[in-house]
mmCIF file of C-alpha atoms and ligand atoms in Angstrom:
data_model
loop_
_atom_site.group_PDB
_atom_site.id
_atom_site.type_symbol
_atom_site.label_atom_id
_atom_site.label_comp_id
_atom_site.label_asym_id
_atom_site.label_seq_id
_atom_site.Cartn_x
_atom_site.Cartn_y
_atom_site.Cartn_z
ATOM 1 C CA MET A 394 -13.704 -64.063 -67.706
ATOM 2 C CA LEU A 395 -10.579 -63.609 -69.794
ATOM 3 C CA VAL A 396 -10.010 -65.720 -72.885
ATOM 4 C CA LEU A 397 -6.283 -65.947 -73.599
ATOM 5 C CA MET A 398 -5.503 -66.608 -77.245
ATOM 6 C CA ARG A 399 -2.352 -68.454 -78.219
ATOM 7 C CA SER A 400 0.476 -66.218 -79.423
ATOM 8 C CA ASP A 401 0.245 -67.853 -82.864
ATOM 9 C CA ALA A 402 -3.553 -67.585 -83.104
ATOM 10 C CA ALA A 403 -4.692 -66.444 -86.536
ATOM 11 C CA PRO A 404 -6.807 -63.258 -86.859
ATOM 12 C CA GLU A 405 -9.746 -65.382 -88.112
ATOM 13 C CA GLU A 406 -9.524 -67.548 -84.998
ATOM 14 C CA ILE A 407 -9.711 -64.444 -82.789
ATOM 15 C CA GLU A 408 -12.713 -63.173 -84.766
ATOM 16 C CA ALA A 409 -14.433 -66.543 -84.447
ATOM 17 C CA VAL A 410 -14.059 -66.496 -80.649
ATOM 18 C CA ILE A 411 -15.451 -62.959 -80.464
ATOM 19 C CA LYS A 412 -18.409 -63.995 -82.616
ATOM 20 C CA HIS A 413 -19.143 -67.065 -80.492
ATOM 21 C CA ILE A 414 -19.119 -65.026 -77.273
ATOM 22 C CA ARG A 415 -21.426 -62.376 -78.745
ATOM 23 C CA GLU A 416 -23.841 -64.979 -80.099
ATOM 24 C CA ARG A 417 -24.259 -66.329 -76.587
ATOM 25 C CA GLY A 418 -25.349 -62.921 -75.300
ATOM 26 C CA PHE A 419 -22.108 -61.748 -73.683
ATOM 27 C CA GLU A 420 -20.038 -58.678 -74.488
ATOM 28 C CA PRO A 421 -16.544 -59.475 -75.776
ATOM 29 C CA VAL A 422 -13.769 -56.861 -75.419
ATOM 30 C CA ARG A 423 -10.653 -57.270 -77.504
ATOM 31 C CA LEU A 424 -7.477 -56.727 -75.449
ATOM 32 C CA PRO A 425 -4.428 -56.707 -77.712
ATOM 33 C CA GLY A 426 -1.215 -57.433 -75.793
ATOM 34 C CA ALA A 427 2.464 -57.267 -76.592
ATOM 35 C CA ASP A 428 2.728 -60.913 -77.674
ATOM 36 C CA ARG A 429 -0.824 -62.242 -77.693
ATOM 37 C CA THR A 430 -4.440 -61.142 -77.728
ATOM 38 C CA ALA A 431 -6.845 -61.672 -74.856
ATOM 39 C CA ILE A 432 -10.611 -61.312 -75.035
ATOM 40 C CA GLY A 433 -12.405 -60.029 -71.966
ATOM 41 C CA VAL A 434 -15.990 -61.073 -71.354
ATOM 42 C CA LEU A 435 -18.086 -58.511 -69.486
ATOM 43 C CA GLY A 436 -21.221 -59.321 -67.563
ATOM 44 C CA THR A 437 -21.972 -60.985 -64.270
ATOM 45 C CA ASN A 438 -20.376 -64.399 -64.027
ATOM 46 C CA PRO A 439 -20.237 -65.642 -67.599
ATOM 47 C CA ALA A 440 -21.657 -69.152 -67.477
ATOM 48 C CA ALA A 441 -19.314 -72.101 -66.953
ATOM 49 C CA THR A 442 -20.675 -73.504 -70.201
ATOM 50 C CA LEU A 443 -19.272 -70.453 -72.009
ATOM 51 C CA ARG A 444 -15.822 -71.353 -70.724
ATOM 52 C CA ASP A 445 -16.197 -74.949 -71.874
ATOM 53 C CA MET A 446 -17.362 -73.726 -75.262
ATOM 54 C CA VAL A 447 -14.507 -71.281 -75.898
ATOM 55 C CA MET A 448 -11.883 -73.731 -74.616
ATOM 56 C CA ASN A 449 -12.779 -75.911 -77.595
ATOM 57 C CA LEU A 450 -12.299 -73.206 -80.206
ATOM 58 C CA PRO A 451 -9.131 -73.134 -82.334
ATOM 59 C CA GLY A 452 -6.444 -70.696 -81.178
ATOM 60 C CA VAL A 453 -7.615 -70.534 -77.554
ATOM 61 C CA GLN A 454 -4.969 -71.216 -74.939
ATOM 62 C CA ASP A 455 -6.993 -70.723 -71.770
ATOM 63 C CA ALA A 456 -10.099 -69.098 -70.306
ATOM 64 C CA VAL A 457 -9.753 -67.867 -66.747
ATOM 65 C CA PRO A 458 -12.223 -66.199 -64.398
ATOM 66 C CA VAL A 459 -11.341 -62.626 -63.310
ATOM 67 C CA SER A 460 -11.022 -62.959 -59.563
ATOM 68 C CA LYS A 461 -11.666 -59.301 -58.702
ATOM 69 C CA PRO A 462 -15.070 -57.573 -58.792
ATOM 70 C CA PHE A 463 -13.582 -54.775 -60.937
ATOM 71 C CA LYS A 464 -12.585 -55.743 -64.448
ATOM 72 C CA LEU A 465 -11.720 -52.924 -66.892
ATOM 73 C CA VAL A 466 -9.550 -51.118 -64.304
ATOM 74 C CA GLY A 467 -7.811 -54.298 -63.116
ATOM 75 C CA ARG A 468 -4.303 -55.538 -63.800
ATOM 76 C CA GLU A 469 -5.710 -58.954 -64.662
ATOM 77 C CA TRP A 470 -7.623 -57.352 -67.519
ATOM 78 C CA LYS A 471 -4.787 -55.089 -68.700
ATOM 79 C CA ALA A 472 -1.233 -55.686 -67.539
ATOM 80 C CA GLU A 473 0.403 -52.643 -69.161
ATOM 81 C CA PRO A 474 0.110 -49.332 -67.291
ATOM 82 C CA THR A 475 -2.348 -46.787 -68.661
ATOM 83 C CA VAL A 476 -0.822 -43.443 -69.562
ATOM 84 C CA VAL A 477 -3.220 -40.506 -69.290
ATOM 85 C CA GLU A 478 -2.143 -37.607 -71.489
ATOM 86 C CA ILE A 479 -2.929 -33.972 -70.782
ATOM 87 C CA GLY A 480 -1.308 -31.974 -73.564
ATOM 88 C CA HIS A 481 2.343 -32.984 -73.491
ATOM 89 C CA LEU A 482 2.093 -34.304 -69.909
ATOM 90 C CA ARG A 483 2.056 -38.078 -69.454
ATOM 91 C CA LEU A 484 0.666 -39.414 -66.187
ATOM 92 C CA GLY A 485 1.492 -43.063 -65.571
ATOM 93 C CA ASP A 486 4.460 -43.563 -67.918
ATOM 94 C CA GLY A 487 6.600 -44.636 -64.969
ATOM 95 C CA LYS A 488 9.024 -41.790 -65.556
ATOM 96 C CA SER A 489 7.373 -38.380 -65.234
ATOM 97 C CA PHE A 490 6.205 -36.974 -61.902
ATOM 98 C CA VAL A 491 3.491 -34.440 -62.622
ATOM 99 C CA ILE A 492 2.633 -31.687 -60.144
ATOM 100 C CA ALA A 493 -0.783 -30.015 -59.956
ATOM 101 C CA ALA A 494 -0.853 -26.983 -57.677
ATOM 102 C CA GLY A 495 -2.962 -23.944 -56.911
ATOM 103 C CA PRO A 496 -5.449 -22.677 -54.384
ATOM 104 C CA CYS A 497 -8.250 -24.721 -52.891
ATOM 105 C CA ALA A 498 -10.739 -22.331 -54.494
ATOM 106 C CA VAL A 499 -10.674 -19.599 -57.105
ATOM 107 C CA GLU A 500 -11.438 -16.487 -55.015
ATOM 108 C CA SER A 501 -10.771 -13.557 -57.360
ATOM 109 C CA GLU A 502 -8.994 -12.730 -60.593
ATOM 110 C CA GLU A 503 -5.985 -11.365 -58.727
ATOM 111 C CA GLN A 504 -5.759 -14.391 -56.405
ATOM 112 C CA ILE A 505 -5.866 -17.007 -59.171
ATOM 113 C CA MET A 506 -3.550 -15.053 -61.496
ATOM 114 C CA SER A 507 -0.914 -14.619 -58.804
ATOM 115 C CA SER A 508 -1.289 -18.252 -57.634
ATOM 116 C CA ALA A 509 -0.865 -19.500 -61.204
ATOM 117 C CA ALA A 510 2.242 -17.404 -61.842
ATOM 118 C CA ALA A 511 3.784 -18.543 -58.547
ATOM 119 C CA VAL A 512 3.193 -22.279 -58.978
ATOM 120 C CA LYS A 513 4.308 -22.118 -62.607
ATOM 121 C CA ALA A 514 7.555 -20.369 -61.619
ATOM 122 C CA ALA A 515 8.175 -23.038 -58.961
ATOM 123 C CA GLY A 516 7.807 -25.855 -61.507
ATOM 124 C CA ALA A 517 4.172 -27.026 -61.275
ATOM 125 C CA HIS A 518 2.704 -28.507 -64.465
ATOM 126 C CA ILE A 519 -1.051 -28.253 -63.901
ATOM 127 C CA LEU A 520 -3.062 -25.454 -62.268
ATOM 128 C CA ARG A 521 -5.764 -26.463 -59.812
ATOM 129 C CA GLY A 522 -8.548 -24.343 -58.313
ATOM 130 C CA GLY A 523 -12.114 -25.082 -57.303
ATOM 131 C CA ALA A 524 -15.013 -23.164 -58.834
ATOM 132 C CA TYR A 525 -17.693 -25.478 -57.430
ATOM 133 C CA LYS A 526 -16.720 -26.278 -53.849
ATOM 134 C CA PRO A 527 -18.270 -29.105 -51.829
ATOM 135 C CA ARG A 528 -18.479 -27.622 -48.312
ATOM 136 C CA THR A 529 -19.569 -29.253 -45.089
ATOM 137 C CA SER A 530 -21.579 -26.160 -44.125
ATOM 138 C CA PRO A 531 -24.014 -24.501 -46.510
ATOM 139 C CA TYR A 532 -22.903 -21.146 -45.047
ATOM 140 C CA ALA A 533 -19.243 -21.587 -46.059
ATOM 141 C CA PHE A 534 -17.789 -20.171 -49.299
ATOM 142 C CA ARG A 535 -18.982 -22.512 -52.013
ATOM 143 C CA GLY A 536 -16.991 -21.183 -54.940
ATOM 144 C CA MET A 537 -17.408 -18.669 -57.749
ATOM 145 C CA ALA A 538 -19.133 -21.184 -60.063
ATOM 146 C CA ASP A 539 -19.131 -20.104 -63.758
ATOM 147 C CA GLU A 540 -17.035 -17.022 -63.100
ATOM 148 C CA GLY A 541 -14.504 -19.186 -61.243
ATOM 149 C CA LEU A 542 -14.263 -21.566 -64.205
ATOM 150 C CA ARG A 543 -13.628 -18.675 -66.557
ATOM 151 C CA LEU A 544 -10.940 -17.144 -64.314
ATOM 152 C CA LEU A 545 -9.229 -20.503 -63.816
ATOM 153 C CA ALA A 546 -9.100 -21.151 -67.555
ATOM 154 C CA GLN A 547 -7.762 -17.619 -68.125
ATOM 155 C CA ALA A 548 -5.019 -18.061 -65.495
ATOM 156 C CA GLY A 549 -4.082 -21.430 -66.995
ATOM 157 C CA LYS A 550 -3.822 -19.982 -70.501
ATOM 158 C CA ALA A 551 -1.842 -16.948 -69.337
ATOM 159 C CA ASN A 552 0.746 -19.279 -67.810
ATOM 160 C CA GLY A 553 0.674 -22.104 -70.358
ATOM 161 C CA MET A 554 -0.762 -24.628 -67.897
ATOM 162 C CA PRO A 555 -3.638 -27.094 -68.281
ATOM 163 C CA VAL A 556 -6.218 -26.800 -65.495
ATOM 164 C CA VAL A 557 -8.060 -29.246 -63.245
ATOM 165 C CA THR A 558 -11.221 -28.393 -61.340
ATOM 166 C CA GLU A 559 -14.022 -30.229 -59.567
ATOM 167 C CA VAL A 560 -17.406 -30.953 -61.080
ATOM 168 C CA MET A 561 -20.158 -31.800 -58.589
ATOM 169 C CA ASN A 562 -23.287 -32.038 -60.732
ATOM 170 C CA VAL A 563 -24.286 -33.988 -63.808
ATOM 171 C CA SER A 564 -25.800 -30.774 -65.181
ATOM 172 C CA ASP A 565 -22.439 -28.938 -64.902
ATOM 173 C CA VAL A 566 -20.285 -31.524 -66.686
ATOM 174 C CA GLU A 567 -20.572 -29.893 -70.111
ATOM 175 C CA ALA A 568 -19.686 -26.401 -68.843
ATOM 176 C CA VAL A 569 -16.795 -27.609 -66.704
ATOM 177 C CA ALA A 570 -15.491 -29.779 -69.547
ATOM 178 C CA SER A 571 -15.491 -26.779 -71.872
ATOM 179 C CA HIS A 572 -13.138 -24.847 -69.529
ATOM 180 C CA ALA A 573 -11.022 -27.550 -67.891
ATOM 181 C CA ASP A 574 -8.417 -29.986 -69.197
ATOM 182 C CA MET A 575 -9.131 -32.485 -66.423
ATOM 183 C CA LEU A 576 -12.333 -33.024 -64.428
ATOM 184 C CA GLN A 577 -12.035 -33.744 -60.732
ATOM 185 C CA ILE A 578 -14.533 -35.939 -58.940
ATOM 186 C CA GLY A 579 -14.206 -35.052 -55.276
ATOM 187 C CA ALA A 580 -14.017 -37.444 -52.350
ATOM 188 C CA ARG A 581 -17.647 -36.699 -51.421
ATOM 189 C CA ASN A 582 -18.855 -37.675 -54.875
ATOM 190 C CA MET A 583 -16.753 -40.799 -55.360
ATOM 191 C CA GLN A 584 -19.912 -42.899 -55.297
ATOM 192 C CA ASN A 585 -22.169 -40.481 -57.183
ATOM 193 C CA PHE A 586 -22.759 -43.068 -59.874
ATOM 194 C CA ALA A 587 -24.782 -40.821 -62.186
ATOM 195 C CA LEU A 588 -21.933 -38.291 -62.145
ATOM 196 C CA LEU A 589 -19.343 -41.016 -62.775
ATOM 197 C CA GLU A 590 -21.304 -42.234 -65.792
ATOM 198 C CA GLU A 591 -21.709 -38.697 -67.118
ATOM 199 C CA VAL A 592 -17.955 -37.962 -67.001
ATOM 200 C CA GLY A 593 -17.443 -41.436 -68.452
ATOM 201 C CA ARG A 594 -19.327 -40.275 -71.545
ATOM 202 C CA THR A 595 -16.755 -37.510 -72.100
ATOM 203 C CA ARG A 596 -13.220 -38.342 -73.182
ATOM 204 C CA LYS A 597 -11.643 -35.865 -70.753
ATOM 205 C CA PRO A 598 -9.023 -37.004 -68.252
ATOM 206 C CA ILE A 599 -10.826 -37.645 -64.945
ATOM 207 C CA LEU A 600 -9.213 -37.224 -61.532
ATOM 208 C CA LEU A 601 -11.089 -39.576 -59.226
ATOM 209 C CA LYS A 602 -10.465 -38.829 -55.572
ATOM 210 C CA ARG A 603 -10.805 -41.578 -53.016
ATOM 211 C CA GLY A 604 -13.885 -41.274 -50.818
ATOM 212 C CA MET A 605 -13.004 -40.509 -47.224
ATOM 213 C CA SER A 606 -14.277 -43.884 -46.044
ATOM 214 C CA ALA A 607 -13.822 -45.889 -49.225
ATOM 215 C CA THR A 608 -11.900 -49.135 -49.445
ATOM 216 C CA LEU A 609 -9.533 -49.605 -52.370
ATOM 217 C CA GLU A 610 -12.046 -51.993 -53.910
ATOM 218 C CA GLU A 611 -14.900 -49.471 -53.693
ATOM 219 C CA TRP A 612 -12.661 -46.776 -55.174
ATOM 220 C CA LEU A 613 -11.638 -48.991 -58.090
ATOM 221 C CA LEU A 614 -15.261 -49.970 -58.694
ATOM 222 C CA SER A 615 -16.060 -46.248 -58.978
ATOM 223 C CA ALA A 616 -13.321 -45.932 -61.604
ATOM 224 C CA GLU A 617 -14.918 -48.954 -63.319
ATOM 225 C CA TYR A 618 -18.103 -46.873 -63.816
ATOM 226 C CA VAL A 619 -16.110 -44.306 -65.808
ATOM 227 C CA LEU A 620 -14.247 -46.837 -67.949
ATOM 228 C CA ASN A 621 -17.445 -48.779 -68.509
ATOM 229 C CA GLN A 622 -18.874 -45.711 -70.286
ATOM 230 C CA GLY A 623 -15.908 -45.717 -72.664
ATOM 231 C CA ASN A 624 -13.567 -43.193 -71.023
ATOM 232 C CA PRO A 625 -10.227 -44.879 -70.240
ATOM 233 C CA ASN A 626 -8.568 -41.632 -69.012
ATOM 234 C CA VAL A 627 -8.853 -41.993 -65.255
ATOM 235 C CA VAL A 628 -6.241 -40.942 -62.713
ATOM 236 C CA LEU A 629 -6.889 -42.056 -59.126
ATOM 237 C CA CYS A 630 -6.100 -39.651 -56.270
ATOM 238 C CA GLU A 631 -5.302 -40.699 -52.695
ATOM 239 C CA ARG A 632 -6.389 -37.813 -50.440
ATOM 240 C CA GLY A 633 -6.553 -39.391 -47.007
ATOM 241 C CA ILE A 634 -9.186 -41.380 -45.188
ATOM 242 C CA ARG A 635 -11.080 -40.935 -41.918
ATOM 243 C CA THR A 636 -9.604 -42.729 -38.933
ATOM 244 C CA PHE A 637 -9.688 -42.186 -35.156
ATOM 245 C CA GLU A 638 -6.691 -39.823 -35.391
ATOM 246 C CA THR A 639 -7.565 -36.144 -34.960
ATOM 247 C CA TYR A 640 -4.150 -34.435 -35.110
ATOM 248 C CA THR A 641 -4.272 -34.675 -38.882
ATOM 249 C CA ARG A 642 -7.402 -33.826 -40.877
ATOM 250 C CA ASN A 643 -7.316 -37.278 -42.488
ATOM 251 C CA THR A 644 -4.948 -40.223 -42.382
ATOM 252 C CA PHE A 645 -2.885 -40.089 -45.549
ATOM 253 C CA ASP A 646 -2.867 -43.689 -46.788
ATOM 254 C CA LEU A 647 0.473 -43.959 -48.568
ATOM 255 C CA SER A 648 0.257 -47.723 -48.863
ATOM 256 C CA ALA A 649 -2.612 -47.124 -51.275
ATOM 257 C CA VAL A 650 -0.012 -46.134 -53.879
ATOM 258 C CA PRO A 651 1.799 -49.475 -54.284
ATOM 259 C CA ALA A 652 -1.457 -51.332 -53.525
ATOM 260 C CA VAL A 653 -3.277 -49.582 -56.372
ATOM 261 C CA LYS A 654 -0.292 -50.307 -58.630
ATOM 262 C CA GLU A 655 -0.680 -54.018 -57.852
ATOM 263 C CA LEU A 656 -4.423 -54.031 -58.426
ATOM 264 C CA SER A 657 -4.828 -51.609 -61.307
ATOM 265 C CA HIS A 658 -3.122 -50.239 -64.418
ATOM 266 C CA LEU A 659 -4.442 -46.714 -63.781
ATOM 267 C CA PRO A 660 -2.104 -43.858 -62.768
ATOM 268 C CA ILE A 661 -2.258 -42.557 -59.207
ATOM 269 C CA MET A 662 -1.837 -39.045 -57.810
ATOM 270 C CA VAL A 663 -1.312 -38.218 -54.129
ATOM 271 C CA ASP A 664 -2.805 -35.207 -52.354
ATOM 272 C CA PRO A 665 -1.013 -34.687 -49.037
ATOM 273 C CA SER A 666 -2.766 -31.305 -48.619
ATOM 274 C CA HIS A 667 -6.165 -32.870 -47.917
ATOM 275 C CA GLY A 668 -4.385 -36.012 -46.692
ATOM 276 C CA THR A 669 -2.861 -34.229 -43.698
ATOM 277 C CA GLY A 670 -4.660 -30.884 -43.412
ATOM 278 C CA ARG A 671 -1.480 -29.223 -42.069
ATOM 279 C CA TRP A 672 0.925 -27.278 -44.268
ATOM 280 C CA SER A 673 3.931 -28.218 -42.121
ATOM 281 C CA LEU A 674 3.503 -31.937 -42.863
ATOM 282 C CA ILE A 675 3.043 -31.599 -46.602
ATOM 283 C CA PRO A 676 6.643 -31.473 -47.926
ATOM 284 C CA SER A 677 7.581 -34.725 -46.122
ATOM 285 C CA MET A 678 4.462 -36.494 -47.322
ATOM 286 C CA ALA A 679 4.956 -35.247 -50.892
ATOM 287 C CA MET A 680 8.481 -36.729 -50.859
ATOM 288 C CA ALA A 681 7.054 -39.951 -49.439
ATOM 289 C CA GLY A 682 4.426 -40.038 -52.198
ATOM 290 C CA LEU A 683 7.086 -39.759 -54.884
ATOM 291 C CA ALA A 684 9.194 -42.428 -53.186
ATOM 292 C CA ALA A 685 6.152 -44.711 -52.931
ATOM 293 C CA GLY A 686 5.749 -44.612 -56.702
ATOM 294 C CA ALA A 687 2.980 -42.073 -57.258
ATOM 295 C CA ASP A 688 2.673 -40.711 -60.786
ATOM 296 C CA ALA A 689 1.553 -37.253 -59.747
ATOM 297 C CA LEU A 690 1.069 -34.870 -56.853
ATOM 298 C CA MET A 691 -1.587 -32.329 -55.911
ATOM 299 C CA ILE A 692 -0.715 -29.449 -53.601
ATOM 300 C CA GLU A 693 -2.795 -26.513 -52.373
ATOM 301 C CA VAL A 694 -0.882 -23.236 -52.635
ATOM 302 C CA HIS A 695 -2.270 -19.804 -51.711
ATOM 303 C CA PRO A 696 -0.571 -16.399 -52.046
ATOM 304 C CA SER A 697 -1.702 -15.611 -48.498
ATOM 305 C CA PRO A 698 -2.886 -18.737 -46.658
ATOM 306 C CA ALA A 699 -4.123 -16.753 -43.649
ATOM 307 C CA ASP A 700 -6.645 -15.027 -45.904
ATOM 308 C CA ALA A 701 -7.811 -18.112 -47.821
ATOM 309 C CA TYR A 702 -11.596 -18.623 -48.035
ATOM 310 C CA SER A 703 -11.077 -22.371 -47.646
ATOM 311 C CA ASP A 704 -8.330 -24.779 -46.538
ATOM 312 C CA GLY A 705 -5.873 -22.065 -45.455
ATOM 313 C CA ALA A 706 -4.369 -24.310 -42.751
ATOM 314 C CA GLN A 707 -3.193 -26.783 -45.380
ATOM 315 C CA SER A 708 -2.171 -24.265 -48.034
ATOM 316 C CA LEU A 709 1.518 -23.693 -48.673
ATOM 317 C CA ARG A 710 2.933 -20.227 -49.199
ATOM 318 C CA PRO A 711 4.460 -19.934 -52.682
ATOM 319 C CA ASP A 712 8.029 -19.741 -51.318
ATOM 320 C CA ARG A 713 7.537 -22.923 -49.283
ATOM 321 C CA PHE A 714 6.025 -24.633 -52.311
ATOM 322 C CA ALA A 715 9.077 -23.663 -54.390
ATOM 323 C CA THR A 716 11.449 -25.085 -51.756
ATOM 324 C CA MET A 717 9.428 -28.293 -51.657
ATOM 325 C CA VAL A 718 9.615 -28.703 -55.452
ATOM 326 C CA GLU A 719 13.412 -28.316 -55.311
ATOM 327 C CA GLY A 720 13.559 -31.157 -52.781
ATOM 328 C CA LEU A 721 11.338 -33.298 -55.015
ATOM 329 C CA ARG A 722 13.647 -32.626 -57.963
ATOM 330 C CA SER A 723 16.647 -34.041 -56.108
ATOM 331 C CA LEU A 724 14.701 -37.073 -54.961
ATOM 332 C CA ALA A 725 13.376 -37.657 -58.476
ATOM 333 C CA VAL A 726 16.932 -37.874 -59.818
ATOM 334 C CA ALA A 727 17.769 -40.573 -57.252
ATOM 335 C CA LEU A 728 14.639 -42.507 -58.239
ATOM 336 C CA GLY A 729 15.199 -42.213 -61.985
ATOM 337 C CA ARG A 730 12.111 -40.028 -62.362
ATOM 338 C CA THR A 731 11.756 -36.648 -64.026
ATOM 339 C CA LEU A 732 9.874 -33.588 -62.870
HETATM 340 C C1 PEP B 1120 -10.256 -30.284 -53.235
HETATM 341 O O1 PEP B 1120 -9.428 -30.833 -53.971
HETATM 342 O O2 PEP B 1120 -10.290 -29.069 -53.040
HETATM 343 C C2 PEP B 1120 -11.220 -31.127 -52.493
HETATM 344 C C3 PEP B 1120 -12.389 -30.636 -52.087
HETATM 345 O O3 PEP B 1120 -10.759 -32.376 -52.267
HETATM 346 P P1 PEP B 1120 -11.493 -33.666 -51.619
HETATM 347 O O4 PEP B 1120 -12.643 -33.983 -52.507
HETATM 348 O O5 PEP B 1120 -10.398 -34.682 -51.637
HETATM 349 O O6 PEP B 1120 -11.906 -33.276 -50.223
HETATM 350 MN MN1 MN B 1121 -9.286 -27.928 -50.574
#
């Protein structure tokens, strides 16, 4: 439930409402707005009697039920967009278009250093690279773990770029958080609720990928787990969903971008690399993502895709990545966005 205070409500009236809600065993959350304060009430279905009670308090304009199952991440709860800051980068401000790029996995010092230099030169803002890789087969390359984290952080520093990398285990959150500027929760862990709560206890920016068979509602409820632990810095990432189509690795759900914007105040990134699985389709889908209103983009780039330990078929060569970024720059100008 949301209690909407009148725009001329006195601070004591707001405090009195908060006190009343708390005394009845519910958790009030103060939501200051541009011209009036709202008070959110968390908990399953606050009793109808609570609504009747607060409606009679001075300064209250209305008390309305929140119609969606998610609350903290919803537009009903918070109308203004959330801006997630990573250093000087601002994801979700409606203006900047932030590009994260790099290899699927950190494979060696030379590979990550050359990838970082190449994506930086092309105009990427954030360096990506997996150190802990979720792989379908236990026999596939599963990442360099600790050493990969160290090399990624080193490559980021050497090129003045913040880094994002996946964390798969609750027990690794502290180590990954000490090396990375943003923690990625992969598609396969979107509903690992213990992991979501653990990253929610940090204050690091979290990149929450959409599960490959998750509805928008399930995805937003996963984000709710993170915010509910006190971490508001969540960026959602559309990375394609499973459908009957087999030409592409996944079906890149572009409509998720404006749909998420309607439902939530959180920023959204698009990942056409995993979304399509084919390097040749990525530049068009990256342009489409920007045009659809995404706040950020993730692209897999490898110095030699044919030799990549993972996801080579969807990795762009550095020269193709650079050409793609030039195209995005022109489109951004037309859309009033900046790269
Ligand atoms: C990745 O970003 O390398 C990755 C494994 O992505 P996803 O979780 O979307 O498959
Ligand atoms: Mn990958």
